[in-house]
Coordinates of C-alpha atoms in Angstrom, one line a residue:
X1 CA 107.9 15.3 -145.8
X2 CA 105.6 13.0 -143.9
X3 CA 108.4 11.4 -142.0
X4 CA 109.6 14.8 -141.0
X5 CA 106.2 16.0 -140.0
X6 CA 105.6 12.9 -137.8
X7 CA 108.7 13.8 -135.7
X8 CA 107.1 17.1 -134.6
X9 CA 110.3 19.2 -134.8
X10 CA 110.3 22.4 -132.9
X11 CA 111.6 25.4 -134.8
X12 CA 114.9 25.2 -132.8
X13 CA 115.3 21.6 -133.6
X14 CA 114.6 22.1 -137.3
X15 CA 117.2 25.0 -137.6
X16 CA 119.7 22.8 -135.8
X17 CA 119.4 19.9 -138.0
X18 CA 119.5 22.1 -141.1
X19 CA 122.7 23.5 -139.9
X20 CA 124.3 20.1 -139.3
X21 CA 123.2 19.0 -142.8
X22 CA 124.8 22.1 -144.3
X23 CA 128.1 21.3 -142.6
X24 CA 127.9 17.8 -143.9
X25 CA 127.2 18.9 -147.4
X26 CA 130.2 21.4 -147.4
X27 CA 132.6 18.7 -146.2
X28 CA 134.7 16.8 -148.8
X29 CA 134.1 13.4 -147.1
X30 CA 132.7 10.5 -149.1
X31 CA 129.0 9.9 -148.8
X32 CA 129.2 7.1 -146.2
X33 CA 131.4 9.3 -143.9
X34 CA 129.0 12.3 -144.3
X35 CA 126.1 10.1 -143.3
X36 CA 128.0 8.8 -140.3
X37 CA 129.0 12.3 -139.3
X38 CA 125.4 13.5 -139.5
X39 CA 124.2 10.6 -137.4
X40 CA 126.8 11.3 -134.7
X41 CA 125.9 15.0 -134.5
X42 CA 122.2 14.6 -133.8
X43 CA 122.3 13.5 -130.2
X44 CA 122.3 17.1 -128.9
X45 CA 119.3 18.1 -131.1
X46 CA 116.7 16.1 -129.3
X47 CA 115.6 16.6 -125.7
X48 CA 114.7 13.0 -125.4
X49 CA 116.1 9.5 -126.4
X50 CA 112.9 8.8 -128.2
X51 CA 113.1 11.8 -130.4
X52 CA 116.8 11.3 -131.0
X53 CA 116.0 7.8 -132.2
X54 CA 113.3 9.1 -134.5
X55 CA 115.6 11.6 -136.0
X56 CA 118.2 8.8 -136.5
X57 CA 115.6 6.6 -138.2
X58 CA 114.6 9.5 -140.4
X59 CA 118.1 9.9 -141.6
X60 CA 118.8 6.2 -142.1
X61 CA 115.5 5.6 -143.9
X62 CA 115.6 8.7 -146.3
X63 CA 119.1 9.4 -147.1
X64 CA 120.7 7.0 -149.6
X65 CA 122.9 9.2 -151.7
X66 CA 124.3 12.8 -151.5
X67 CA 121.4 14.6 -153.1
X68 CA 119.1 13.3 -150.4
X69 CA 120.8 15.7 -147.9
X70 CA 119.3 18.4 -150.0
X71 CA 115.9 16.7 -150.0
X72 CA 115.8 16.4 -146.2
X73 CA 116.9 20.1 -145.8
X74 CA 114.2 21.2 -148.4
X75 CA 111.6 19.2 -146.4
X76 CA 112.6 20.9 -143.2
X77 CA 112.4 24.3 -144.7
X78 CA 109.1 23.6 -146.5
X79 CA 107.5 22.5 -143.3
X80 CA 108.6 25.8 -141.7
X81 CA 106.9 27.7 -144.5
X82 CA 103.9 25.4 -144.3
X83 CA 103.3 26.2 -140.7
X84 CA 103.6 30.0 -141.4
X85 CA 101.1 29.6 -144.4
X86 CA 98.7 27.6 -142.3
X87 CA 98.6 30.2 -139.6
X88 CA 98.2 33.1 -142.1
X89 CA 95.4 31.3 -144.0
X90 CA 93.5 30.6 -140.8
X91 CA 93.9 34.3 -139.7
X92 CA 92.8 35.5 -143.1
X93 CA 89.7 33.2 -143.0
X94 CA 88.8 33.8 -139.3
X95 CA 89.0 37.5 -139.4
X96 CA 85.2 37.8 -139.4
X97 CA 85.1 36.2 -135.9
X98 CA 86.6 39.2 -134.4
X99 CA 84.7 41.9 -136.2
X100 CA 82.7 43.7 -133.5
X101 CA 79.6 44.3 -135.7
X102 CA 79.1 40.6 -136.2
X103 CA 77.2 38.8 -133.4
X104 CA 78.1 35.2 -132.9
X105 CA 74.4 34.2 -133.5
X106 CA 74.1 36.3 -136.7
X107 CA 73.6 34.6 -140.0
X108 CA 76.8 36.2 -141.4
X109 CA 78.7 34.5 -138.6
X110 CA 77.1 31.2 -139.1
X111 CA 77.5 31.3 -142.9
X112 CA 81.3 32.1 -142.6
X113 CA 81.7 29.2 -140.1
X114 CA 80.2 26.8 -142.7
X115 CA 82.7 28.2 -145.4
X116 CA 85.7 28.2 -143.0
X117 CA 87.2 24.8 -144.1
X118 CA 86.9 25.8 -147.8
X119 CA 88.2 29.3 -147.2
X120 CA 91.2 28.1 -145.1
X121 CA 92.2 25.7 -148.0
X122 CA 91.7 28.2 -150.7
X123 CA 93.6 30.9 -148.8
X124 CA 96.4 28.5 -148.2
X125 CA 96.6 27.4 -151.8
X126 CA 96.8 31.0 -153.0
X127 CA 99.5 31.8 -150.4
X128 CA 101.6 28.8 -151.7
X129 CA 101.1 30.0 -155.3
X130 CA 102.3 33.4 -154.2
X131 CA 105.2 32.0 -152.3
X132 CA 106.6 30.1 -155.3
X133 CA 106.0 33.0 -157.7
X134 CA 108.2 35.0 -155.4
X135 CA 110.7 32.3 -155.1
X136 CA 110.9 32.1 -159.0
X137 CA 111.6 35.9 -159.1
X138 CA 114.1 35.6 -156.2
X139 CA 112.6 38.7 -154.6
X140 CA 113.4 38.0 -151.0
X141 CA 116.4 36.5 -149.2
X142 CA 114.1 34.7 -146.9
X143 CA 113.7 32.2 -149.6
X144 CA 117.4 31.5 -150.2
X145 CA 117.4 28.2 -148.2
X146 CA 114.6 26.9 -150.5
X147 CA 116.3 28.2 -153.7
X148 CA 119.6 26.5 -152.9
X149 CA 118.0 23.2 -152.4
X150 CA 115.5 23.4 -155.3
X151 CA 118.3 24.2 -157.7
X152 CA 120.2 21.0 -156.5
X153 CA 117.2 18.7 -157.0
X154 CA 115.3 20.2 -160.0
X155 CA 113.3 17.0 -160.6
X156 CA 111.3 17.6 -157.4
X157 CA 108.2 19.8 -157.6
X158 CA 108.2 21.6 -154.1
X159 CA 105.0 23.6 -155.0
X160 CA 102.9 20.4 -155.6
X161 CA 104.4 18.6 -152.5
X162 CA 103.7 21.6 -150.2
X163 CA 100.1 21.9 -151.6
X164 CA 99.5 18.2 -150.6
X165 CA 101.1 18.5 -147.3
X166 CA 99.3 21.8 -146.6
X167 CA 95.9 20.3 -147.5
X168 CA 96.4 17.5 -144.9
X169 CA 97.5 19.8 -142.1
X170 CA 94.7 22.3 -142.9
X171 CA 92.1 19.6 -142.6
X172 CA 93.6 18.6 -139.2
X173 CA 93.7 22.1 -138.0
X174 CA 90.3 22.9 -139.0
X175 CA 88.9 19.9 -137.1
X176 CA 90.8 21.0 -134.0
X177 CA 90.1 24.8 -134.1
X178 CA 86.6 24.9 -135.7
X179 CA 84.1 27.2 -134.1
X180 CA 81.5 26.3 -131.6
X181 CA 78.2 24.7 -132.6
X182 CA 75.1 26.8 -132.7
X183 CA 74.0 25.5 -129.4
X184 CA 77.3 26.2 -127.7
X185 CA 77.1 29.7 -129.2
X186 CA 73.6 30.2 -127.7
X187 CA 75.1 29.1 -124.3
X188 CA 77.8 31.7 -124.7
X189 CA 75.2 34.4 -125.2
X190 CA 73.3 33.4 -122.1
X191 CA 76.5 33.3 -120.1
X192 CA 77.6 36.7 -121.4
X193 CA 74.2 38.2 -120.5
X194 CA 74.3 36.7 -117.0
X195 CA 71.2 34.5 -117.7
X196 CA 71.1 31.5 -115.5
X197 CA 70.3 28.1 -117.3
X198 CA 70.2 24.4 -117.2
X199 CA 71.2 22.5 -120.3
X200 CA 69.2 19.8 -122.0
X201 CA 66.3 18.5 -120.0
X202 CA 62.8 17.1 -120.7
X203 CA 59.5 18.4 -119.8
X204 CA 58.2 16.8 -116.5
X205 CA 54.6 16.9 -117.8
X206 CA 55.2 15.9 -121.5
X207 CA 58.4 13.7 -121.8
X208 CA 58.5 14.1 -125.5
X209 CA 59.3 17.8 -125.2
X210 CA 63.0 18.5 -124.9
X211 CA 64.5 21.8 -123.9
X212 CA 67.9 22.7 -125.1
X213 CA 68.1 25.1 -122.2
X214 CA 65.9 25.9 -119.2
X215 CA 66.0 29.4 -117.7
X216 CA 64.8 30.1 -114.2
X217 CA 63.7 33.5 -112.9
X218 CA 62.5 33.6 -109.2
X219 CA 59.6 31.1 -109.2
X220 CA 59.0 31.1 -113.1
X221 CA 60.8 29.2 -115.8
X222 CA 61.4 29.3 -119.6
X223 CA 62.0 26.5 -121.9
X224 CA 64.4 27.2 -124.8
X225 CA 64.7 25.5 -128.1
X226 CA 67.9 26.4 -129.9
X227 CA 67.9 25.4 -133.6
X228 CA 70.0 26.8 -136.5
X229 CA 67.0 26.0 -138.9
X230 CA 63.5 24.7 -138.3
X231 CA 62.8 22.7 -141.5
X232 CA 60.0 20.3 -140.7
X233 CA 60.6 20.4 -136.9
X234 CA 59.1 23.8 -136.4
X235 CA 56.0 22.4 -134.8
X236 CA 58.0 20.4 -132.3
X237 CA 58.4 21.9 -128.7
X238 CA 55.6 24.2 -129.3
X239 CA 52.9 22.8 -127.2
X240 CA 50.4 24.9 -125.2
X241 CA 52.0 26.4 -122.1
X242 CA 49.3 25.1 -119.9
X243 CA 50.5 21.5 -120.8
X244 CA 54.1 22.2 -120.0
X245 CA 56.1 22.6 -116.8
X246 CA 57.4 26.0 -118.0
X247 CA 55.8 29.4 -117.9
X248 CA 57.1 30.5 -121.3
X249 CA 58.8 29.1 -124.5
X250 CA 61.6 30.7 -126.5
X251 CA 62.7 29.6 -130.0
X252 CA 66.2 30.8 -130.8
X253 CA 67.1 30.3 -134.5
X254 CA 68.9 31.9 -137.3
X255 CA 65.5 32.7 -139.0
X256 CA 66.6 31.9 -142.5
X257 CA 63.8 29.4 -143.1
X258 CA 61.2 31.2 -141.2
X259 CA 58.1 32.4 -143.2
X260 CA 54.9 34.2 -142.1
X261 CA 53.0 30.9 -141.7
X262 CA 55.7 29.4 -139.3
X263 CA 55.9 32.6 -137.4
X264 CA 52.1 32.8 -137.0
X265 CA 51.8 29.1 -135.9
X266 CA 54.5 29.6 -133.2
X267 CA 53.5 33.0 -131.9
X268 CA 49.8 32.4 -131.8
X269 CA 50.5 30.2 -128.8
X270 CA 50.4 31.9 -125.5
X271 CA 53.8 32.5 -124.0
X272 CA 55.8 31.5 -127.1
X273 CA 58.5 34.0 -128.4
X274 CA 61.0 33.8 -131.2
X275 CA 64.6 35.3 -131.3
X276 CA 66.4 35.4 -134.6
X277 CA 69.7 36.6 -136.0
X278 CA 70.0 40.3 -136.0
X279 CA 70.9 40.5 -139.7
X280 CA 67.9 38.3 -140.7
X281 CA 65.5 40.2 -138.4
X282 CA 66.4 43.6 -139.9
X283 CA 65.8 42.5 -143.5
X284 CA 62.4 40.7 -143.2
X285 CA 59.3 42.9 -142.6
X286 CA 57.1 40.1 -141.4
X287 CA 59.5 39.6 -138.6
X288 CA 59.7 43.1 -137.5
X289 CA 56.0 43.5 -137.6
X290 CA 55.5 40.6 -135.1
X291 CA 55.5 41.7 -131.5
X292 CA 56.6 38.4 -130.3
X293 CA 59.6 38.2 -132.5
X294 CA 63.0 39.8 -131.4
X295 CA 66.6 40.2 -132.8
X296 CA 68.9 38.0 -130.8
X297 CA 70.8 41.0 -129.3
X298 CA 67.7 41.9 -127.3
X299 CA 67.8 38.6 -125.4
X300 CA 68.6 40.1 -122.0
X301 CA 67.6 39.6 -118.4
X302 CA 65.7 42.8 -118.6
X303 CA 63.5 41.7 -121.5
X304 CA 62.9 38.3 -120.0
X305 CA 61.7 39.8 -116.7
X306 CA 59.4 42.1 -118.7
X307 CA 57.9 39.2 -120.6
X308 CA 57.5 37.3 -117.4
X309 CA 56.0 40.4 -115.7
X310 CA 58.4 40.1 -112.8

């Protein structure tokens, strides 16, 4: 299975090789002749010499007796199902990202992003279990290619093999398609709302103060600290405005670890405002009572200009 995966067969190439293996299996030739015939027929499968050589090596290194033709064919078919299961499990697990009522800076979105790797693996494992339950019941002709080869090599457990191969592929896929970081999502919100910004800069008066973003409006500016959670860092980047080179400070955060003391510490400072996830803001009364705390969906040019009195 791993050798087949490393060749990166296209769907057309997989089907073509499967067809050629089937012709070889049905022939009455001796094993050595069957292997030779298969080798000679693969040249028109690949679109490059390198891939043709890789397929040839795959056959030489893995087919040592007649039943191995079935093993190779099973591997090719399992990988086709693996790709389908991977895409379906990702679609199942990523559905929340396209639900219009969920903001990309909401806690619900962030929580689901953290669970995504686990969700994809669980969804895939369940889909594989369902697949082989269906195969055992022989409910769909789509499974016939798998059924034919499984019956020829009963000592192989394709369910376990597919679970292992799927888990590896899922891990790689999750790394390559994982959602944006919190800071990148804040950037997306700024862009979507047409808010001009500069990324990551230090205050020219106090070099220890770092802004994740700096917003500029006419002759005024705002420093932005974007943090999923505050933990012990909540006092950082909250110097008095008169000591900084900005006219205002925004803290953008999920709000899950905010309490009344933290909110009071930050908002008592002149020109300091907090923006939190919509779903957190609406469930905590001490946030809704505070005039300097806003839900993230209110972060707009209009509000900013109002706060800056432009």
